[in-house]
Short mmCIF file of C-alpha atoms in Angstrom, two decimals:
data_model
loop_
_atom_site.label_atom_id
_atom_site.label_comp_id
_atom_site.label_asym_id
_atom_site.label_seq_id
_atom_site.Cartn_x
_atom_site.Cartn_y
_atom_site.Cartn_z
CA UNK A 1 -34.18 -11.11 43.48
CA UNK A 2 -36.31 -9.03 45.81
CA UNK A 3 -33.17 -7.50 47.29
CA UNK A 4 -31.99 -6.50 43.87
CA UNK A 5 -35.36 -4.96 43.13
CA UNK A 6 -35.22 -2.93 46.36
CA UNK A 7 -31.66 -1.89 45.64
CA UNK A 8 -32.59 -0.80 42.13
CA UNK A 9 -35.50 1.24 43.43
CA UNK A 10 -33.26 2.78 46.08
CA UNK A 11 -30.67 3.72 43.48
CA UNK A 12 -33.37 5.13 41.21
CA UNK A 13 -34.76 7.19 44.09
CA UNK A 14 -31.29 8.40 44.98
CA UNK A 15 -30.65 9.38 41.37
CA UNK A 16 -33.99 11.11 41.16
CA UNK A 17 -33.38 13.02 44.36
CA UNK A 18 -30.02 14.10 43.06
CA UNK A 19 -31.62 15.41 39.88
CA UNK A 20 -34.43 17.26 41.65
CA UNK A 21 -32.17 18.96 44.19
CA UNK A 22 -29.80 20.28 41.50
CA UNK A 23 -30.48 24.09 41.16
CA UNK A 24 -30.31 25.97 37.90
CA UNK A 25 -26.77 27.26 37.63
CA UNK A 26 -26.32 30.99 37.20
CA UNK A 27 -23.95 33.87 37.79
CA UNK A 28 -24.36 37.64 37.90
CA UNK A 29 -22.31 40.69 37.10
CA UNK A 30 -23.27 44.26 37.96
CA UNK A 31 -22.61 47.82 36.91
CA UNK A 32 -23.47 50.76 39.10
CA UNK A 33 -24.36 53.73 36.92
CA UNK A 34 -24.49 57.34 38.08
CA UNK A 35 -26.06 60.07 36.00
CA UNK A 36 -25.48 63.67 37.00
CA UNK A 37 -27.96 65.90 35.20
CA UNK A 38 -26.79 69.43 35.89
CA UNK A 39 -29.16 72.29 35.32
CA UNK A 40 -27.50 74.42 32.64
CA UNK A 41 -28.39 77.99 31.73
CA UNK A 42 -26.08 79.73 29.28
CA UNK A 43 -26.59 83.35 28.31
CA UNK A 44 -24.25 84.58 25.61
CA UNK A 45 -23.95 88.10 24.31
CA UNK A 46 -22.74 87.87 20.75
CA UNK A 47 -22.28 91.60 20.24
CA UNK A 48 -19.98 94.18 21.77
CA UNK A 49 -21.22 94.74 25.33
CA UNK A 50 -20.65 98.48 25.05
CA UNK A 51 -23.21 100.51 23.12
CA UNK A 52 -22.30 104.16 22.53
CA UNK A 53 -24.64 107.02 21.78
CA UNK A 54 -22.97 110.29 20.82
CA UNK A 55 -25.18 113.36 20.36
CA UNK A 56 -23.25 115.97 18.47
CA UNK A 57 -25.81 117.54 16.13
CA UNK A 58 -29.15 119.29 16.61
CA UNK A 59 -30.77 116.67 14.41
CA UNK A 60 -29.53 113.89 16.63
CA UNK A 61 -30.99 115.64 19.65
CA UNK A 62 -34.29 116.19 17.91
CA UNK A 63 -34.69 112.86 16.16
CA UNK A 64 -32.79 110.76 18.62
CA UNK A 65 -30.47 107.87 17.85
CA UNK A 66 -31.80 104.36 17.39
CA UNK A 67 -29.42 101.42 17.40
CA UNK A 68 -31.06 98.41 15.89
CA UNK A 69 -29.67 95.03 17.01
CA UNK A 70 -27.54 96.91 19.51
CA UNK A 71 -27.32 93.79 21.62
CA UNK A 72 -27.85 90.18 20.62
CA UNK A 73 -28.37 87.52 23.23
CA UNK A 74 -28.48 83.76 22.88
CA UNK A 75 -29.92 81.36 25.42
CA UNK A 76 -29.06 77.69 25.77
CA UNK A 77 -30.92 75.97 28.58
CA UNK A 78 -31.72 72.53 29.90
CA UNK A 79 -34.42 73.91 32.19
CA UNK A 80 -37.50 76.05 31.82
CA UNK A 81 -36.25 79.63 32.02
CA UNK A 82 -37.03 83.34 32.26
CA UNK A 83 -35.01 86.27 30.96
CA UNK A 84 -35.45 89.67 32.50
CA UNK A 85 -33.71 93.00 32.25
CA UNK A 86 -33.11 96.00 34.48
CA UNK A 87 -30.64 98.80 35.07
CA UNK A 88 -28.18 98.17 37.87
CA UNK A 89 -28.75 101.71 39.20
CA UNK A 90 -31.62 104.19 39.32
CA UNK A 91 -29.75 106.83 37.37
CA UNK A 92 -27.06 107.19 34.78
CA UNK A 93 -23.59 107.78 36.20
CA UNK A 94 -22.07 111.03 35.10
CA UNK A 95 -18.39 110.64 34.33
CA UNK A 96 -17.75 114.14 33.06
CA UNK A 97 -19.81 117.31 32.72
CA UNK A 98 -19.38 119.74 29.85
CA UNK A 99 -21.56 122.49 31.27
CA UNK A 100 -22.83 123.95 34.52
CA UNK A 101 -26.35 124.21 33.16
CA UNK A 102 -28.90 121.46 33.36
CA UNK A 103 -29.45 118.49 35.61
CA UNK A 104 -26.75 115.80 35.97
CA UNK A 105 -29.19 113.26 37.40
CA UNK A 106 -30.65 111.32 34.50
CA UNK A 107 -33.01 108.45 35.33
CA UNK A 108 -32.27 105.06 33.81
CA UNK A 109 -35.69 105.20 32.14
CA UNK A 110 -34.51 107.62 29.43
CA UNK A 111 -33.09 104.58 27.63
CA UNK A 112 -35.73 102.88 25.49
CA UNK A 113 -35.41 99.28 24.43
CA UNK A 114 -37.38 96.73 22.45
CA UNK A 115 -36.89 93.02 21.95
CA UNK A 116 -37.33 90.90 18.82
CA UNK A 117 -38.93 88.12 20.91
CA UNK A 118 -42.47 88.62 22.10
CA UNK A 119 -42.98 88.27 25.83
CA UNK A 120 -46.32 87.44 27.44
CA UNK A 121 -45.34 89.17 30.68
CA UNK A 122 -47.35 92.17 31.81
CA UNK A 123 -44.25 94.35 31.86
CA UNK A 124 -42.30 93.67 28.73
CA UNK A 125 -40.28 95.16 25.91
CA UNK A 126 -42.34 94.07 22.96
CA UNK A 127 -42.12 97.63 21.63
CA UNK A 128 -39.86 100.56 22.52
CA UNK A 129 -40.32 101.23 26.20
CA UNK A 130 -38.29 102.74 29.01
CA UNK A 131 -35.80 100.48 30.70
CA UNK A 132 -36.67 100.37 34.37
CA UNK A 133 -34.08 101.49 36.85
CA UNK A 134 -33.22 99.24 39.77
CA UNK A 135 -35.71 100.88 42.12
CA UNK A 136 -38.61 100.56 39.71
CA UNK A 137 -37.72 97.15 38.32
CA UNK A 138 -38.95 95.22 41.32
CA UNK A 139 -35.74 93.20 41.27
CA UNK A 140 -34.73 92.34 44.80
CA UNK A 141 -31.40 90.62 45.43
CA UNK A 142 -31.36 89.58 41.81
CA UNK A 143 -34.81 87.98 41.97
CA UNK A 144 -37.58 89.32 39.72
CA UNK A 145 -41.16 90.19 40.65
CA UNK A 146 -44.32 91.00 38.75
CA UNK A 147 -43.02 94.52 38.20
CA UNK A 148 -39.90 93.32 36.44
CA UNK A 149 -39.46 93.66 32.68
CA UNK A 150 -39.30 90.21 31.17
CA UNK A 151 -37.87 89.53 27.74
CA UNK A 152 -39.01 85.91 28.06
CA UNK A 153 -41.27 84.18 30.53
CA UNK A 154 -42.93 85.94 33.43
CA UNK A 155 -43.03 86.04 37.18
CA UNK A 156 -44.43 82.73 38.45
CA UNK A 157 -44.25 79.13 37.35
CA UNK A 158 -47.64 78.58 35.75
CA UNK A 159 -47.98 77.35 32.18
CA UNK A 160 -46.89 80.01 29.71
CA UNK A 161 -44.78 81.81 32.29
CA UNK A 162 -41.51 80.34 31.10
CA UNK A 163 -39.70 79.44 27.93
CA UNK A 164 -38.85 75.83 27.18
CA UNK A 165 -35.36 74.29 27.23
CA UNK A 166 -33.46 74.36 23.99
CA UNK A 167 -30.54 75.85 22.16
CA UNK A 168 -30.29 79.15 20.35
CA UNK A 169 -29.14 77.34 17.23
CA UNK A 170 -32.17 75.07 17.25
CA UNK A 171 -34.73 77.70 18.30
CA UNK A 172 -33.72 81.05 16.80
CA UNK A 173 -37.23 82.54 17.12
CA UNK A 174 -37.40 82.10 20.86
CA UNK A 175 -33.83 81.69 22.09
CA UNK A 176 -32.10 84.49 20.12
CA UNK A 177 -32.84 88.05 21.17
CA UNK A 178 -32.08 91.14 19.14
CA UNK A 179 -32.38 94.19 21.36
CA UNK A 180 -32.89 97.62 19.82
CA UNK A 181 -31.98 100.72 21.84
CA UNK A 182 -33.07 104.31 21.47
CA UNK A 183 -32.25 107.61 23.16
CA UNK A 184 -34.34 110.63 22.25
CA UNK A 185 -33.15 113.71 24.16
CA UNK A 186 -35.19 116.37 22.37
CA UNK A 187 -34.47 120.07 22.72
CA UNK A 188 -34.17 120.94 25.50
CA UNK A 189 -32.91 117.47 26.48
CA UNK A 190 -35.88 116.39 28.59
CA UNK A 191 -36.17 112.92 27.04
CA UNK A 192 -39.93 113.15 26.43
CA UNK A 193 -40.42 109.41 25.92
CA UNK A 194 -39.10 108.55 29.36
CA UNK A 195 -41.61 107.41 31.92
CA UNK A 196 -39.51 109.18 34.56
CA UNK A 197 -38.98 112.89 34.27
CA UNK A 198 -35.77 114.78 34.87
CA UNK A 199 -35.57 117.29 37.65
CA UNK A 200 -38.45 116.41 39.89
CA UNK A 201 -38.77 118.96 42.68
CA UNK A 202 -37.98 122.18 40.93
CA UNK A 203 -34.54 121.27 39.63
CA UNK A 204 -33.54 121.76 36.02
CA UNK A 205 -35.72 119.53 33.90
CA UNK A 206 -33.21 119.01 31.11
CA UNK A 207 -30.02 117.04 30.97
CA UNK A 208 -26.67 118.57 31.63
CA UNK A 209 -24.24 118.18 28.78
CA UNK A 210 -21.76 115.54 29.74
CA UNK A 211 -20.53 111.98 29.47
CA UNK A 212 -22.72 109.36 31.13
CA UNK A 213 -22.92 105.61 31.34
CA UNK A 214 -25.54 103.09 32.45
CA UNK A 215 -25.17 99.38 33.12
CA UNK A 216 -27.96 97.18 31.74
CA UNK A 217 -28.35 93.80 33.39
CA UNK A 218 -29.74 90.82 31.46
CA UNK A 219 -30.53 88.02 33.84
CA UNK A 220 -31.30 84.44 32.81
CA UNK A 221 -32.90 82.40 35.57
CA UNK A 222 -34.58 79.05 36.05
CA UNK A 223 -38.35 79.41 36.10
CA UNK A 224 -38.90 79.47 39.84
CA UNK B 1 -27.31 -14.23 41.75
CA UNK B 2 -23.76 -13.35 40.82
CA UNK B 3 -24.81 -11.91 37.47
CA UNK B 4 -27.47 -9.81 39.21
CA UNK B 5 -24.84 -8.41 41.55
CA UNK B 6 -22.67 -7.47 38.60
CA UNK B 7 -25.63 -5.79 36.94
CA UNK B 8 -26.33 -3.83 40.10
CA UNK B 9 -22.68 -2.81 40.29
CA UNK B 10 -22.81 -1.39 36.78
CA UNK B 11 -26.02 0.45 37.57
CA UNK B 12 -24.41 2.10 40.62
CA UNK B 13 -21.25 2.98 38.66
CA UNK B 14 -23.28 4.55 35.85
CA UNK B 15 -25.29 6.58 38.38
CA UNK B 16 -22.09 7.82 40.04
CA UNK B 17 -20.58 8.70 36.69
CA UNK B 18 -23.68 10.56 35.55
CA UNK B 19 -23.69 12.38 38.88
CA UNK B 20 -20.07 13.40 38.38
CA UNK B 21 -20.88 14.64 34.86
CA UNK B 22 -23.66 16.79 36.22
CA UNK B 23 -21.29 18.31 38.76
CA UNK B 24 -18.94 19.17 35.87
CA UNK B 25 -21.40 21.80 34.66
CA UNK B 26 -20.61 25.43 35.39
CA UNK B 27 -21.91 28.83 34.35
CA UNK B 28 -19.68 31.78 35.28
CA UNK B 29 -18.70 35.32 34.56
CA UNK B 30 -14.95 35.47 35.10
CA UNK B 31 -12.85 38.47 36.11
CA UNK B 32 -15.80 40.38 37.44
CA UNK B 33 -15.18 44.05 38.21
CA UNK B 34 -18.65 45.48 38.97
CA UNK B 35 -17.49 48.85 37.68
CA UNK B 36 -19.02 52.20 38.52
CA UNK B 37 -19.92 54.18 35.43
CA UNK B 38 -20.49 57.92 35.65
CA UNK B 39 -22.28 60.17 33.22
CA UNK B 40 -21.78 63.85 33.97
CA UNK B 41 -23.98 66.16 31.92
CA UNK B 42 -22.44 69.55 32.55
CA UNK B 43 -22.66 71.15 29.12
CA UNK B 44 -25.40 71.79 26.60
CA UNK B 45 -23.37 69.86 24.05
CA UNK B 46 -23.43 66.74 26.21
CA UNK B 47 -27.19 67.05 26.67
CA UNK B 48 -27.77 67.35 22.93
CA UNK B 49 -25.21 64.90 21.57
CA UNK B 50 -25.16 62.53 24.50
CA UNK B 51 -22.32 60.73 26.24
CA UNK B 52 -21.10 57.31 25.14
CA UNK B 53 -19.04 55.18 27.51
CA UNK B 54 -17.24 52.72 25.30
CA UNK B 55 -16.09 49.44 26.87
CA UNK B 56 -17.79 50.42 30.09
CA UNK B 57 -17.68 46.77 31.12
CA UNK B 58 -16.52 43.37 29.88
CA UNK B 59 -18.44 40.16 30.37
CA UNK B 60 -16.20 37.11 30.28
CA UNK B 61 -18.37 34.06 29.85
CA UNK B 62 -17.09 30.68 30.95
CA UNK B 63 -19.61 27.88 30.58
CA UNK B 64 -19.00 24.16 30.64
CA UNK B 65 -21.28 21.21 30.25
CA UNK B 66 -24.51 23.06 29.60
CA UNK B 67 -26.37 25.37 27.31
CA UNK B 68 -26.84 28.94 28.57
CA UNK B 69 -28.85 32.16 28.39
CA UNK B 70 -27.72 35.69 29.11
CA UNK B 71 -29.95 38.67 29.81
CA UNK B 72 -29.72 42.16 31.23
CA UNK B 73 -31.99 44.53 33.14
CA UNK B 74 -31.97 47.29 35.72
CA UNK B 75 -32.71 47.15 39.41
CA UNK B 76 -34.12 50.32 40.97
CA UNK B 77 -36.42 51.16 43.85
CA UNK B 78 -39.19 52.26 41.52
CA UNK B 79 -39.15 49.96 38.50
CA UNK B 80 -38.65 51.85 35.28
CA UNK B 81 -37.12 54.96 36.87
CA UNK B 82 -33.70 55.94 38.13
CA UNK B 83 -33.11 56.15 41.87
CA UNK B 84 -32.90 59.77 42.99
CA UNK B 85 -29.84 60.61 45.06
CA UNK B 86 -30.15 64.37 44.95
CA UNK B 87 -32.42 66.89 43.25
CA UNK B 88 -31.11 70.20 41.95
CA UNK B 89 -34.41 71.57 40.71
CA UNK B 90 -38.11 71.56 41.49
CA UNK B 91 -39.31 71.34 37.93
CA UNK B 92 -39.11 68.62 35.32
CA UNK B 93 -39.79 64.90 35.06
CA UNK B 94 -37.89 62.06 36.68
CA UNK B 95 -35.86 60.29 34.01
CA UNK B 96 -36.88 56.78 32.96
CA UNK B 97 -34.22 54.07 32.86
CA UNK B 98 -34.83 53.71 29.13
CA UNK B 99 -32.75 56.81 28.42
CA UNK B 100 -29.76 54.60 29.20
CA UNK B 101 -28.97 52.56 26.13
CA UNK B 102 -26.70 49.54 26.03
CA UNK B 103 -24.81 47.82 23.27
CA UNK B 104 -23.52 44.42 24.29
CA UNK B 105 -21.66 42.44 21.70
CA UNK B 106 -18.53 40.52 20.85
CA UNK B 107 -16.30 40.35 17.80
CA UNK B 108 -18.34 37.49 16.28
CA UNK B 109 -21.61 39.42 16.75
CA UNK B 110 -23.29 36.53 18.52
CA UNK B 111 -25.56 38.83 20.54
CA UNK B 112 -29.18 38.62 19.51
CA UNK B 113 -29.43 42.39 20.01
CA UNK B 114 -26.42 43.74 18.16
CA UNK B 115 -27.06 47.50 18.36
CA UNK B 116 -27.96 49.96 21.09
CA UNK B 117 -31.18 49.16 22.92
CA UNK B 118 -32.96 50.91 25.81
CA UNK B 119 -32.46 49.44 29.24
CA UNK B 120 -35.50 47.80 30.78
CA UNK B 121 -36.38 46.70 34.27
CA UNK B 122 -34.99 43.33 35.34
CA UNK B 123 -38.55 42.02 35.56
CA UNK B 124 -38.77 42.25 31.77
CA UNK B 125 -35.16 41.86 30.75
CA UNK B 126 -33.52 41.95 27.35
CA UNK B 127 -32.22 38.56 26.28
CA UNK B 128 -28.85 38.79 24.58
CA UNK B 129 -28.50 35.02 24.30
CA UNK B 130 -31.37 32.57 24.40
CA UNK B 131 -34.86 33.30 25.62
CA UNK B 132 -37.11 32.99 28.64
CA UNK B 133 -38.32 29.65 27.30
CA UNK B 134 -36.24 26.50 27.59
CA UNK B 135 -34.56 24.75 26.12
CA UNK B 136 -33.55 26.91 23.18
CA UNK B 137 -32.27 25.41 19.99
CA UNK B 138 -28.55 24.75 20.10
CA UNK B 139 -26.45 27.42 18.37
CA UNK B 140 -22.75 26.92 17.86
CA UNK B 141 -20.01 29.51 17.82
CA UNK B 142 -19.72 31.79 15.84
CA UNK B 143 -23.38 31.99 14.89
CA UNK B 144 -25.70 34.63 16.30
CA UNK B 145 -27.16 33.42 19.56
CA UNK B 146 -24.29 31.06 20.39
CA UNK B 147 -25.38 29.21 23.52
CA UNK B 148 -23.10 26.19 23.63
CA UNK B 149 -20.45 25.68 26.29
CA UNK B 150 -17.24 27.58 25.82
CA UNK B 151 -15.02 30.17 27.42
CA UNK B 152 -13.64 33.60 26.69
CA UNK B 153 -10.04 32.40 26.69
CA UNK B 154 -10.34 29.84 23.94
CA UNK B 155 -13.08 31.63 21.94
CA UNK B 156 -13.10 35.31 22.83
CA UNK B 157 -15.04 36.06 19.65
CA UNK B 158 -18.11 34.31 21.06
CA UNK B 159 -17.67 34.49 24.82
CA UNK B 160 -16.11 37.87 25.56
CA UNK B 161 -18.74 40.61 25.48
CA UNK B 162 -18.04 44.32 25.60
CA UNK B 163 -20.63 46.70 26.97
CA UNK B 164 -21.05 50.21 25.58
CA UNK B 165 -23.43 52.65 27.26
CA UNK B 166 -25.05 55.75 25.88
CA UNK B 167 -27.27 58.43 27.38
CA UNK B 168 -28.71 61.28 25.32
CA UNK B 169 -31.04 63.38 27.49
CA UNK B 170 -31.76 65.88 24.71
CA UNK B 171 -33.68 69.06 25.36
CA UNK B 172 -37.14 68.12 24.14
CA UNK B 173 -38.11 66.62 27.49
CA UNK B 174 -37.45 68.53 30.68
CA UNK B 175 -35.80 66.13 33.09
CA UNK B 176 -35.45 67.25 36.65
CA UNK B 177 -31.84 68.23 37.26
CA UNK B 178 -30.30 65.94 39.83
CA UNK B 179 -28.03 63.05 40.67
CA UNK B 180 -29.42 59.64 39.77
CA UNK B 181 -28.23 56.06 40.12
CA UNK B 182 -29.21 52.59 39.02
CA UNK B 183 -27.77 49.09 38.99
CA UNK B 184 -27.46 47.05 35.82
CA UNK B 185 -27.75 43.29 36.33
CA UNK B 186 -26.18 40.93 33.82
CA UNK B 187 -27.46 37.41 34.35
CA UNK B 188 -25.80 34.30 32.95
CA UNK B 189 -27.96 31.27 33.53
CA UNK B 190 -28.19 27.65 32.59
CA UNK B 191 -30.75 27.08 29.84
CA UNK B 192 -33.05 24.65 31.58
#
């Protein structure tokens, strides 16, 4: 009887040990997920990129020509951004001259521009102001400085010196720009509103009749 | 004495049988693939509307002899945030893992979380079947929370789960542009 008792205890112990050593069954499956968040900056010009000014009457010379909404820009961005503007050259390029009188070197600054979006930058285009030529814009290898004209944001990365991410469709007040342009030659064509004068150094101080063009650069950049 | 021996014999046999029954329990995911899922946000439209990866993964449950739980969570170096592989920008916040949303369900809708839900760290996982407590009440197929033994071959409606993934970064929060990774852990475990 004692043997049976011992055997029973042994079996019970064995059974118990078997139960306690049994681990909780489990299995695992995995997914490895990669997320590539690209920085996206889209600048879209929704108007014709070429803006023509033709001065063919005395009144047009005297009163100038203003083109409202000459250029419309839309910004879609996933990053904080700045938008600045400058002329790609210091002067207008003369394609053809119609006269031998006057000065063919016209500074970029004779073109006045204003933006529909208010900029907090020191140098801005909140009202009609001369577009800065490359040499005066402070832009160096495409990078802006404090002297650069900002349509949005400013030089630096402090608070208020950039515009927030967003789409033009969702933020029309801050991400859609309507740019007005004005040329006021005057008679003689000295362009009195320009911050740079024609004919510095004794040359003719009025514009030579002719056909000119100027390239305006709008640059959208991450707030760096 | 003879009758005692017979009794002992039956005791031993019953122990062996019960032991064999216990060994008959299993809890498995079958046909595991451990797939890599890629989300490439290279347009504004994808940022705003998001990317959904339908059927990103299938979970084929095969359980015998025991009740079970299933839960999911993420494993990263810094809990709650994606692992950073490469940074493209200096500005912005590191994205939390919760921007990845999962929808894990089967055709019988037995998952306890039927719609999209934000991913959480594996330390506080989302239970799709069962709960952290044990044992849970028994639920039979095809009811919500089915936790009884079964397999995806004979009852795919209750034991074959499809995983959809969705990420919508949006533009209201500035996330630092970069390449990020994380691992999603799906755990199938005996409900003890």
